[in-house]
Amino acid sequence: MTGDSPAALLEKDVESCYNKGVDLIRHDQYPMLQDTVYLDHAGTTPYPSSLIEQSSRDLMQNLFGNPHSNSPSSQLSTRRIEDVRLRALRFFNADPDFFDLVFVANATAGIKLVMECFRDQEGGFWYGYHRDAHTSLVGARENAAEHRCFRKDEEVEEWLQAQAIQGPNSHSLRVGLFAYPAQSNLNGRRLPLSWPGRLRFVCHSNNRRIYSLLDAAALVSTSPLDLSDPSSAPDLTVLSFYKIFGFPDLGALIVRKDSSFLFDRRRYFGGGTVEMVSCINESWHIRKQVSLHEQLEDGTLPIHSIVTLDSAFDVHKKLFGSLTSISFHTSFLANQLYKDLSSLHHANSLPVCIIHKDERSSYEDSMTQGPIIALNLRNSRGEWISNTEIEKLAAIRNIQFRTGGLCNPGGVASLLDLAPWEMKRNFSAGQRCGNEDDILGGKPTGVIRLSLGAMSNIQDVTAFARFIEEFFVDYQCSPEPISSAFQAASNFCVETLTIYPIKSCGGWQVPHSLTWDIKPEGLAWDREWCLVHQGTRTALSQKRIPRMALLRPSIDLERGVLRVRFDGQQLPASIPNEITVPLSVDPSPFQDASSPKTSACSTSSRVCGDSVSARTYTSPHIAAFFTAALSVPCTLARFPP
């Protein structure tokens, strides 16, 4: 092994663009990734151990006071905050003479701050946003006087051309805001960065007041953002640093100083943003005027997070060199993963993976495509495979990714061809954010998202492709297509019947010797119970807690009890590996004096997003068993009859 840094090794491996240095640092720098395939870097990327070590030393060796004071510790905080602010601007090639940076909690907080300022404009504001916008951008429309969703790039192009020749209209007299993501967080498509500059040019030539807001959070996690040209840069840019470095949890709003007047009408003020405030007899205040960030950073800044950001810049550069190097590396991996998944076919030649790639993007061109793959799977009969089932199997193999609508309503509706009426129907049928209703009306309601990061390696790519091949490629199906004239047998019989007494836990096969009731609500004893979090009273699901599959319920009709066995590792000595619960709705008459009391009380619980008056068992023995098995504070609840 040489003494070269990972960044130097990348420079030596430009031909493949794969950073071999990542393989050298993963064990020591990212111990949390051992035996794990992590493919959710678009959500947040892991932080390196050296970042925690360096930031911890910094915090232990220095006393940081509240910057709204003149003590030495406070002045140290002020100096460090301003140094990091400057460093953050330079990280994006933003000249501090032309840009200011406002620290916020995350990109969403930055969007909300912008929205509040536009909302306070005289006459309100016009708002235009792109179909691929994150929910945080979409939500700003609720405060606009008028809004428009651009359904495709061509509509934006036509709109930009119209601004140069269009006369006064309903929204030309009020301030406008055009917002879009630099990269779709759903499928990684990269949108044109030329739109803000072109918008500024046509509006200036026609005396129009429409400004640009760029959501750069997804883009800058693995790619550079160059703000060196103020004339073509967005008026407002939001991002989240934790998507780049993993830690700290901090975001930024970068503002062109020529556009800072947009915040003059902001009404709210908090501690630290004003020079003087009068409350008694008169109500007035004087805002700080030295810089924009002083006017917008309400209250005490997250001092320690900002100081930690300084260490994050140091460690990131040492490990990876630059975002340009990371872009090469992640683009190489994404292209390889795309090729591997595209090559998977069933024995009848049907593709396994339906990859939702925009026709204008290419995994061989980082200008048009980021390191994200959005897909759904089909079986050999062409039927959609549940994303929830895929995610459960992946969790057993320690493969982590994200599924669902991914907070991108316009993008997912477009990719899956979901009309508004279908989305309303799905909601009425019970679909909620995070639940398991992922195929409704013959269509998936969400996608699988695989996103790569700076510390991803080729083993991650190979492992996921092998996982899909092992579990979802059918090599035994007939290569002949299924005939539409297939004649079904006239007689059917049920060979096995499996019920799931506790929602999201293991199934129990009904013995052949038993007859089984079918009630109006379904099979008897099926999903009669659920597990609820003791704090939130929300029903637990296997999607979020895969260990629930190790709980094995069974119905003992002879003794009149529900038996629950835990098939995982040995529980603490004080906790049995199996418990019993009376089947009776009111168990108290059937308990002997020596058995633990299993009474239940009615409480409101949330199941699949709906409020249900479930009966929660109050026995500490029941709660202790399930809590020990799942390492989650929970207890058993029974659905109302």
XYZ file of C-alpha atoms in Angstrom:
641
model
C 0.000 0.000 0.000
C 1.284 3.450 -0.894
C 0.963 6.589 1.172
C -1.215 8.294 -1.433
C -4.429 9.917 -0.238
C -7.744 8.703 -1.685
C -7.966 11.928 -3.673
C -4.510 11.310 -5.169
C -5.417 7.736 -6.053
C -8.432 9.013 -7.944
C -6.242 11.255 -10.062
C -4.161 8.186 -10.982
C -7.314 6.312 -11.987
C -8.929 8.898 -14.220
C -9.437 6.400 -17.048
C -12.053 4.471 -15.094
C -13.064 7.403 -12.838
C -13.450 4.917 -9.987
C -11.877 6.120 -6.745
C -9.919 3.099 -5.506
C -9.020 5.087 -2.418
C -12.571 4.609 -1.136
C -11.872 0.898 -0.666
C -8.887 1.785 1.518
C -10.723 4.146 3.858
C -14.161 2.536 4.268
C -13.209 0.210 7.121
C -11.674 2.908 9.318
C -13.620 5.986 8.232
C -17.061 4.424 7.874
C -17.343 1.561 10.378
C -21.148 1.885 10.304
C -21.051 0.588 6.713
C -19.437 -2.726 7.608
C -21.579 -5.617 6.337
C -24.098 -3.095 5.014
C -24.995 -2.002 1.501
C -26.157 1.576 1.926
C -27.915 3.049 -1.114
C -29.770 6.034 0.359
C -27.163 8.786 0.073
C -29.787 11.120 -1.428
C -31.524 10.968 1.957
C -28.369 11.570 3.935
C -24.823 10.377 3.520
C -22.794 8.769 6.351
C -20.198 10.830 8.175
C -16.544 9.729 8.487
C -15.057 8.885 11.870
C -12.281 11.452 11.404
C -14.900 14.217 11.135
C -16.338 13.270 14.519
C -12.850 13.038 16.006
C -11.650 16.393 14.628
C -14.831 18.268 15.516
C -14.825 16.732 19.000
C -11.267 17.967 19.613
C -12.228 21.411 18.398
C -15.240 21.579 20.709
C -13.310 20.194 23.680
C -10.370 22.570 23.285
C -12.365 25.773 22.766
C -15.051 27.571 24.728
C -17.765 28.853 22.388
C -20.179 31.385 23.857
C -23.368 32.928 22.569
C -22.294 35.270 19.735
C -24.771 37.932 20.910
C -22.287 39.113 23.537
C -18.840 40.692 23.902
C -17.136 38.091 26.096
C -13.993 36.387 24.730
C -15.864 33.110 24.219
C -18.659 34.935 22.406
C -16.248 36.806 20.177
C -14.513 33.510 19.352
C -17.858 32.120 18.232
C -18.512 35.196 16.102
C -15.116 34.950 14.391
C -15.458 31.246 13.712
C -18.991 31.627 12.357
C -17.938 34.342 9.920
C -14.869 32.336 8.855
C -17.022 29.296 8.118
C -19.567 31.455 6.295
C -16.816 32.700 3.998
C -15.451 29.198 3.527
C -18.911 27.896 2.612
C -19.330 30.605 -0.026
C -15.949 29.791 -1.527
C -16.844 26.092 -1.569
C -19.375 27.017 -4.257
C -17.141 29.643 -5.915
C -19.462 32.391 -4.675
C -17.699 35.733 -4.337
C -18.660 37.341 -0.974
C -18.799 40.710 -2.739
C -21.776 39.432 -4.732
C -23.332 36.786 -2.467
C -24.350 36.376 1.151
C -24.959 33.101 2.961
C -27.648 32.632 5.584
C -27.374 29.599 7.853
C -30.639 27.664 8.170
C -31.618 24.254 9.529
C -31.828 22.637 6.079
C -32.887 23.332 2.502
C -36.575 23.215 3.450
C -36.043 25.898 6.102
C -34.358 28.049 3.466
C -37.302 27.610 1.094
C -39.728 28.517 3.856
C -37.741 31.675 4.662
C -37.865 32.724 1.008
C -41.579 31.984 0.840
C -42.278 34.120 3.914
C -40.499 37.075 2.343
C -42.324 36.753 -0.984
C -45.639 36.283 0.805
C -45.175 39.694 2.418
C -44.721 41.446 -0.945
C -47.381 43.997 -1.834
C -50.100 42.229 -3.821
C -48.642 38.809 -3.038
C -46.525 36.924 -5.540
C -46.768 34.690 -8.599
C -45.112 31.298 -8.189
C -43.944 28.886 -10.853
C -42.377 25.533 -10.055
C -41.159 22.550 -12.046
C -42.843 19.139 -12.035
C -39.695 17.559 -10.560
C -39.784 19.840 -7.515
C -39.467 18.389 -4.021
C -42.545 18.729 -1.807
C -40.764 21.551 0.048
C -40.791 23.617 -3.152
C -44.328 22.600 -4.058
C -45.598 23.671 -0.633
C -44.685 27.313 -1.296
C -47.569 27.546 -3.776
C -50.077 27.634 -0.899
C -48.932 31.154 -0.031
C -48.857 32.479 -3.604
C -51.543 34.644 -5.167
C -51.123 32.621 -8.379
C -49.128 29.525 -9.141
C -48.258 27.302 -12.056
C -46.669 23.861 -12.315
C -44.451 23.423 -15.380
C -45.096 19.841 -16.475
C -41.988 19.501 -18.635
C -38.822 21.338 -19.656
C -40.368 22.450 -22.925
C -42.993 24.429 -21.036
C -40.243 26.258 -19.156
C -38.440 27.024 -22.416
C -41.621 28.373 -23.993
C -42.356 30.434 -20.893
C -38.842 31.936 -20.872
C -39.175 32.910 -24.515
C -42.553 34.480 -23.818
C -41.165 36.708 -21.057
C -39.100 38.690 -23.562
C -42.093 39.617 -25.711
C -45.035 39.375 -23.345
C -46.857 42.544 -22.365
C -48.339 43.286 -18.959
C -50.617 40.531 -17.630
C -52.137 39.376 -14.375
C -48.870 38.518 -12.705
C -46.470 40.949 -14.411
C -47.413 43.679 -11.931
C -46.559 41.548 -8.915
C -43.295 39.934 -7.943
C -42.738 36.434 -9.312
C -40.657 33.473 -8.181
C -39.594 30.589 -10.424
C -38.333 27.562 -8.480
C -36.903 24.238 -9.570
C -34.403 21.576 -8.469
C -30.930 21.386 -9.948
C -31.326 17.607 -9.723
C -34.442 15.521 -9.220
C -34.302 13.777 -5.877
C -36.524 11.081 -7.410
C -34.545 9.772 -10.396
C -31.427 11.946 -10.453
C -32.197 13.802 -13.687
C -30.254 17.042 -13.827
C -32.102 20.096 -15.012
C -30.567 23.034 -16.927
C -28.569 25.429 -14.759
C -28.872 28.066 -17.487
C -32.490 28.958 -16.657
C -31.766 31.529 -13.870
C -29.396 33.547 -16.049
C -31.754 33.478 -19.021
C -34.687 34.479 -16.825
C -32.728 37.422 -15.443
C -31.806 38.576 -18.959
C -35.328 38.476 -20.401
C -36.879 40.056 -17.308
C -34.323 42.852 -17.280
C -34.931 43.613 -20.945
C -38.702 43.749 -20.392
C -38.737 45.345 -16.936
C -40.309 42.292 -15.306
C -39.813 41.187 -11.691
C -39.462 37.422 -11.655
C -36.665 35.872 -9.612
C -35.174 32.376 -9.432
C -34.905 29.897 -6.577
C -32.676 26.856 -7.105
C -32.996 23.797 -4.873
C -29.422 22.489 -5.040
C -29.671 19.987 -2.163
C -29.672 16.845 -4.315
C -27.083 18.127 -6.794
C -24.361 19.246 -4.402
C -24.333 15.951 -2.504
C -22.137 14.509 -5.262
C -21.470 17.301 -7.760
C -19.996 20.816 -7.703
C -22.128 23.947 -7.977
C -20.318 26.864 -9.586
C -21.636 30.318 -8.622
C -18.595 32.182 -9.937
C -20.667 34.162 -12.454
C -23.167 36.351 -10.558
C -24.928 37.320 -13.778
C -26.018 33.738 -14.496
C -26.357 32.473 -10.924
C -29.747 31.939 -9.275
C -31.062 34.779 -7.157
C -31.623 32.325 -4.317
C -30.055 28.905 -3.732
C -30.866 26.449 -0.945
C -28.935 23.352 0.128
C -28.274 20.998 3.055
C -24.706 20.399 4.203
C -25.493 17.019 5.777
C -26.216 15.665 2.299
C -22.620 16.500 1.377
C -20.723 15.686 4.570
C -23.130 13.537 6.615
C -22.708 15.889 9.564
C -23.507 18.510 10.870
C -27.264 18.861 10.385
C -27.176 22.302 8.824
C -28.334 24.083 5.679
C -27.796 27.337 3.845
C -29.610 29.943 1.788
C -27.250 31.701 -0.644
C -28.537 35.073 -1.857
C -27.301 37.277 -4.681
C -26.759 40.632 -3.019
C -28.421 42.379 -5.961
C -31.593 40.510 -5.014
C -31.371 41.037 -1.255
C -33.996 43.811 -1.374
C -36.586 41.049 -1.744
C -36.279 40.491 2.009
C -36.939 44.135 2.927
C -40.647 43.498 3.445
C -40.141 40.585 5.800
C -42.266 41.259 8.858
C -41.044 38.823 11.470
C -37.920 39.583 13.457
C -36.191 37.494 16.102
C -33.384 37.897 18.575
C -30.179 39.178 17.039
C -31.735 40.612 13.860
C -32.693 44.035 15.215
C -30.817 47.055 16.600
C -33.661 48.252 18.809
C -37.254 47.283 19.631
C -39.979 49.315 21.349
C -42.841 47.474 23.086
C -44.334 49.831 25.676
C -46.676 52.590 24.460
C -45.124 52.426 20.971
C -44.481 49.480 18.642
C -41.507 49.843 16.342
C -38.184 48.215 15.601
C -34.982 48.974 13.704
C -33.470 46.098 11.719
C -29.770 45.512 11.428
C -28.431 46.888 8.170
C -24.801 45.717 7.970
C -25.521 42.438 6.154
C -28.449 40.395 4.950
C -27.592 37.372 7.081
C -27.796 39.514 10.220
C -31.369 40.414 9.285
C -32.457 36.837 8.590
C -30.684 34.626 11.145
C -33.272 34.756 13.907
C -32.179 33.895 17.421
C -28.941 32.239 18.426
C -27.255 30.405 15.594
C -26.409 26.683 15.964
C -22.878 27.597 17.010
C -21.486 24.115 17.441
C -22.945 22.860 14.162
C -21.360 25.749 12.279
C -18.006 25.166 13.961
C -18.279 21.474 13.068
C -18.911 22.465 9.455
C -15.369 23.856 9.416
C -14.033 20.395 10.267
C -16.341 18.872 7.654
C -14.721 20.959 4.921
C -11.248 19.849 6.081
C -12.018 16.140 6.268
C -14.014 16.074 3.037
C -11.132 17.614 1.103
C -8.613 15.262 2.686
C -10.627 12.138 1.914
C -12.107 12.934 -1.484
C -10.334 15.965 -2.922
C -13.286 17.786 -4.457
C -16.895 17.406 -5.495
C -15.644 17.068 -9.053
C -13.730 13.921 -8.085
C -16.803 12.602 -6.292
C -18.901 13.301 -9.377
C -16.548 11.158 -11.514
C -16.634 8.351 -8.973
C -20.393 8.256 -8.399
C -21.180 8.623 -12.112
C -19.007 5.597 -12.848
C -20.813 3.540 -10.198
C -24.290 4.674 -11.284
C -23.559 3.787 -14.899
C -22.328 0.342 -13.855
C -25.396 -0.267 -11.698
C -27.663 0.888 -14.512
C -26.013 -1.559 -16.924
C -26.182 -4.433 -14.441
C -29.874 -3.931 -13.676
C -30.800 -3.338 -17.318
C -29.255 -6.671 -18.271
C -31.496 -8.720 -15.956
C -34.246 -10.644 -17.767
C -36.557 -13.505 -16.918
C -36.352 -16.753 -18.895
C -39.166 -15.482 -21.145
C -37.060 -12.382 -21.995
C -39.220 -9.958 -20.018
C -37.095 -7.341 -18.226
C -36.943 -7.537 -14.437
C -36.178 -3.869 -13.758
C -38.227 -1.017 -15.172
C -35.845 1.920 -14.776
C -37.407 5.378 -14.820
C -34.775 7.320 -16.746
C -35.633 10.496 -18.579
C -35.091 10.176 -22.317
C -32.880 13.285 -22.281
C -30.510 11.966 -19.634
C -27.679 9.460 -19.842
C -25.761 7.676 -17.110
C -22.662 8.298 -19.200
C -23.150 12.078 -18.956
C -23.003 13.671 -15.499
C -24.347 16.927 -16.950
C -27.727 15.279 -17.501
C -27.860 12.506 -14.896
C -26.888 12.180 -11.244
C -26.001 8.948 -9.372
C -29.607 7.942 -8.642
C -31.622 5.098 -10.146
C -35.393 4.949 -9.747
C -37.009 1.643 -10.657
C -39.789 -0.850 -10.148
C -39.656 -4.628 -10.589
C -41.900 -6.955 -12.604
C -42.190 -10.716 -12.270
C -42.089 -13.143 -15.200
C -45.837 -12.648 -15.785
C -45.340 -8.903 -16.191
C -46.960 -8.119 -12.834
C -45.580 -5.443 -10.534
C -43.708 -6.664 -7.464
C -44.479 -4.917 -4.191
C -41.788 -2.437 -3.166
C -42.555 -3.276 0.453
C -41.756 -6.947 -0.075
C -38.522 -6.055 -1.851
C -37.546 -3.739 0.993
C -38.256 -6.394 3.621
C -36.058 -8.945 1.867
C -33.347 -6.325 1.400
C -33.392 -5.486 5.104
C -32.666 -9.117 5.943
C -29.588 -8.867 3.682
C -28.585 -5.514 5.227
C -29.281 -3.652 1.992
C -30.750 -0.212 2.569
C -32.509 2.044 0.107
C -35.671 4.107 -0.038
C -39.080 3.393 -1.524
C -42.282 5.362 -2.039
C -43.125 8.725 -3.544
C -39.907 10.241 -2.136
C -41.518 13.630 -1.443
C -41.675 14.286 -5.176
C -45.385 14.301 -6.064
C -45.085 15.643 -9.588
C -42.182 13.405 -10.510
C -43.721 10.178 -9.219
C -47.096 10.940 -10.839
C -45.337 11.525 -14.155
C -43.055 8.475 -14.012
C -45.857 6.105 -12.963
C -48.523 7.744 -15.130
C -50.774 8.483 -12.146
C -53.618 10.823 -13.013
C -55.081 13.063 -10.282
C -58.242 10.922 -10.119
C -56.110 7.826 -9.547
C -54.226 9.505 -6.716
C -57.547 10.502 -5.109
C -58.797 6.939 -5.507
C -55.593 5.587 -3.954
C -55.953 7.928 -0.995
C -59.556 6.849 -0.492
C -58.374 3.230 -0.641
C -56.019 3.854 2.263
C -52.716 4.901 0.702
C -50.732 7.120 3.039
C -47.146 8.288 3.192
C -45.046 5.421 4.543
C -47.679 2.684 4.544
C -47.557 -0.609 2.646
C -50.267 0.008 0.040
C -47.830 0.237 -2.855
C -49.810 -1.349 -5.706
C -53.320 -0.020 -6.286
C -55.433 -0.165 -9.413
C -52.810 -2.270 -11.140
C -50.113 0.411 -10.800
C -47.320 0.953 -8.282
C -47.807 4.007 -6.086
C -44.078 4.609 -5.598
C -40.625 3.596 -6.761
C -37.419 2.099 -5.438
C -34.647 4.700 -5.261
C -30.990 3.719 -5.253
C -28.631 6.621 -4.610
C -24.843 6.514 -4.445
C -22.403 8.687 -2.510
C -18.749 9.564 -2.167
C -17.957 6.459 -0.086
C -19.981 4.005 -2.205
C -17.890 1.326 -3.862
C -18.169 -1.286 -6.580
C -19.058 -3.950 -4.009
C -22.250 -2.022 -3.184
C -23.240 -2.079 -6.846
C -22.462 -5.772 -7.269
C -24.249 -6.767 -4.072
C -27.491 -5.071 -5.037
C -27.487 -6.505 -8.568
C -26.897 -9.998 -7.137
C -29.687 -9.493 -4.618
C -32.165 -8.710 -7.397
C -30.930 -11.641 -9.455
C -31.181 -14.078 -6.537
C -34.692 -13.211 -5.428
C -36.517 -11.746 -8.400
C -35.160 -13.204 -11.650
C -37.223 -16.207 -12.772
C -35.005 -18.601 -14.713
C -37.614 -21.388 -14.699
C -40.582 -19.741 -16.401
C -41.604 -20.784 -19.868
C -39.983 -18.719 -22.615
C -43.331 -18.804 -24.404
C -45.683 -15.930 -23.634
C -48.801 -16.805 -21.667
C -51.649 -17.532 -24.072
C -54.708 -15.352 -23.761
C -56.722 -18.480 -24.504
C -55.474 -20.163 -21.329
C -58.308 -22.234 -19.910
C -58.477 -22.326 -16.150
C -59.401 -25.528 -14.375
C -63.043 -25.751 -13.448
C -62.420 -26.924 -9.877
C -60.180 -25.267 -7.295
C -59.181 -26.202 -3.783
C -57.269 -24.437 -1.034
C -54.078 -26.359 -0.282
C -52.852 -24.162 2.558
C -54.265 -21.249 4.481
C -52.021 -18.806 6.331
C -53.244 -16.016 8.560
C -51.336 -13.214 10.258
C -52.816 -12.798 13.748
C -50.560 -9.818 14.558
C -50.234 -7.271 11.782
C -46.756 -7.252 10.198
C -45.542 -10.265 12.233
C -45.000 -13.825 11.052
C -47.795 -15.918 9.574
C -49.442 -19.031 11.019
C -50.571 -21.888 8.790
C -54.001 -23.161 9.739
C -53.891 -26.936 10.423
C -55.606 -29.048 7.739
C -57.804 -30.650 10.406
C -59.496 -27.353 11.268
C -62.335 -25.612 9.539
C -61.884 -21.855 9.480
C -64.450 -19.111 9.654
C -64.695 -16.317 7.130
C -66.207 -13.232 8.702
C -67.502 -10.099 6.959
C -64.138 -8.405 7.658
C -62.091 -11.395 6.431
C -60.563 -14.594 7.777
C -61.074 -15.245 11.474
C -58.191 -14.088 13.704
C -56.360 -12.531 10.739
C -54.748 -9.214 11.738
C -56.783 -9.195 14.920
C -53.892 -7.585 16.818
C -51.105 -5.122 16.148
C -48.095 -3.763 17.998
C -48.144 -0.083 18.914
C -45.360 2.247 20.016
C -45.812 3.075 23.691
C -45.070 6.748 23.135
C -46.789 7.638 19.848
C -49.437 4.852 19.858
C -48.646 4.352 16.173
C -48.896 0.803 14.848
C -45.492 -0.714 14.043
C -44.820 -2.188 10.606
C -42.337 -4.736 9.323
C -41.268 -2.228 6.698
C -39.733 -0.090 9.416
C -38.886 -2.873 11.877
C -37.883 -6.031 9.944
C -37.353 -7.942 13.222
C -41.144 -8.213 13.496
C -40.879 -11.131 11.066
C -39.175 -13.094 13.866
C -42.309 -12.920 16.032
C -44.335 -16.077 15.354
C -47.974 -15.905 16.514
C -50.222 -18.988 16.565
C -53.841 -19.583 17.545
C -54.481 -22.239 20.202
C -58.250 -22.717 20.064
C -58.171 -25.627 22.525
C -56.719 -23.463 25.293
C -58.272 -20.252 23.996
C -55.011 -18.294 23.736
C -52.836 -16.480 21.257
C -49.287 -17.767 21.516
C -46.401 -15.553 20.427
C -42.914 -17.012 20.087
C -39.755 -15.035 19.326
C -37.400 -16.839 16.924
C -34.554 -14.381 17.214
C -31.605 -14.337 19.588
C -32.062 -15.298 23.222
C -33.991 -12.690 25.182
C -32.824 -11.474 28.614
C -33.141 -14.091 31.361
C -36.142 -12.350 32.896
C -38.089 -12.443 29.608
C -39.596 -15.719 28.301
C -39.244 -16.612 24.614
C -43.000 -17.205 24.371
C -46.060 -15.570 25.891
C -49.778 -16.320 25.739
C -52.697 -13.899 25.559
C -56.337 -14.936 26.007
C -58.378 -14.858 22.815
C -61.323 -13.384 24.661
C -62.006 -9.724 24.000
C -62.349 -9.342 27.753
C -59.703 -11.728 29.119
C -60.236 -11.118 32.830
C -62.928 -13.837 33.424
C -60.682 -16.529 31.950
C -57.514 -15.822 33.938
C -56.537 -17.750 36.990
C -55.185 -15.971 40.022
C -51.566 -16.900 39.301
C -51.410 -15.651 35.701
C -50.300 -12.120 34.793
C -53.167 -9.738 34.247
C -53.744 -8.905 30.592
C -56.472 -6.317 30.778
C -56.847 -3.817 27.937
C -57.853 -0.185 27.753
C -59.233 1.680 24.769
C -56.843 4.239 23.309
C -56.576 6.011 19.999
C -53.858 4.488 17.807
C -52.705 5.257 14.295
C -52.780 2.345 11.844
C -51.739 2.973 8.232
C -52.262 6.685 8.842
C -55.815 6.302 10.168
C -56.930 6.866 13.752
C -58.344 3.646 15.251
C -59.747 3.146 18.752
C -57.691 0.035 19.510
C -57.654 -1.755 22.868
C -54.106 -1.624 24.234
C -52.983 -4.318 26.655
C -51.811 -2.849 29.945
C -49.859 -5.869 31.197
C -46.194 -4.953 31.826
C -45.251 -8.580 31.020
C -46.671 -8.278 27.495
C -45.002 -4.915 26.920
C -41.672 -6.235 28.258
C -41.755 -9.254 25.917
C -42.397 -7.291 22.723
C -40.071 -4.453 23.745
C -37.213 -6.890 24.378
C -37.850 -8.755 21.123
C -37.886 -5.645 18.912
C -35.720 -3.237 20.938
C -38.573 -0.758 20.522
C -40.829 0.399 23.406
C -44.099 -1.201 22.339
C -47.014 -3.302 23.467
C -49.869 -5.351 22.034
C -53.158 -3.815 20.913
C -56.352 -5.355 19.614
C -58.488 -3.916 16.860
C -62.104 -3.156 17.712
C -64.647 -5.839 16.700
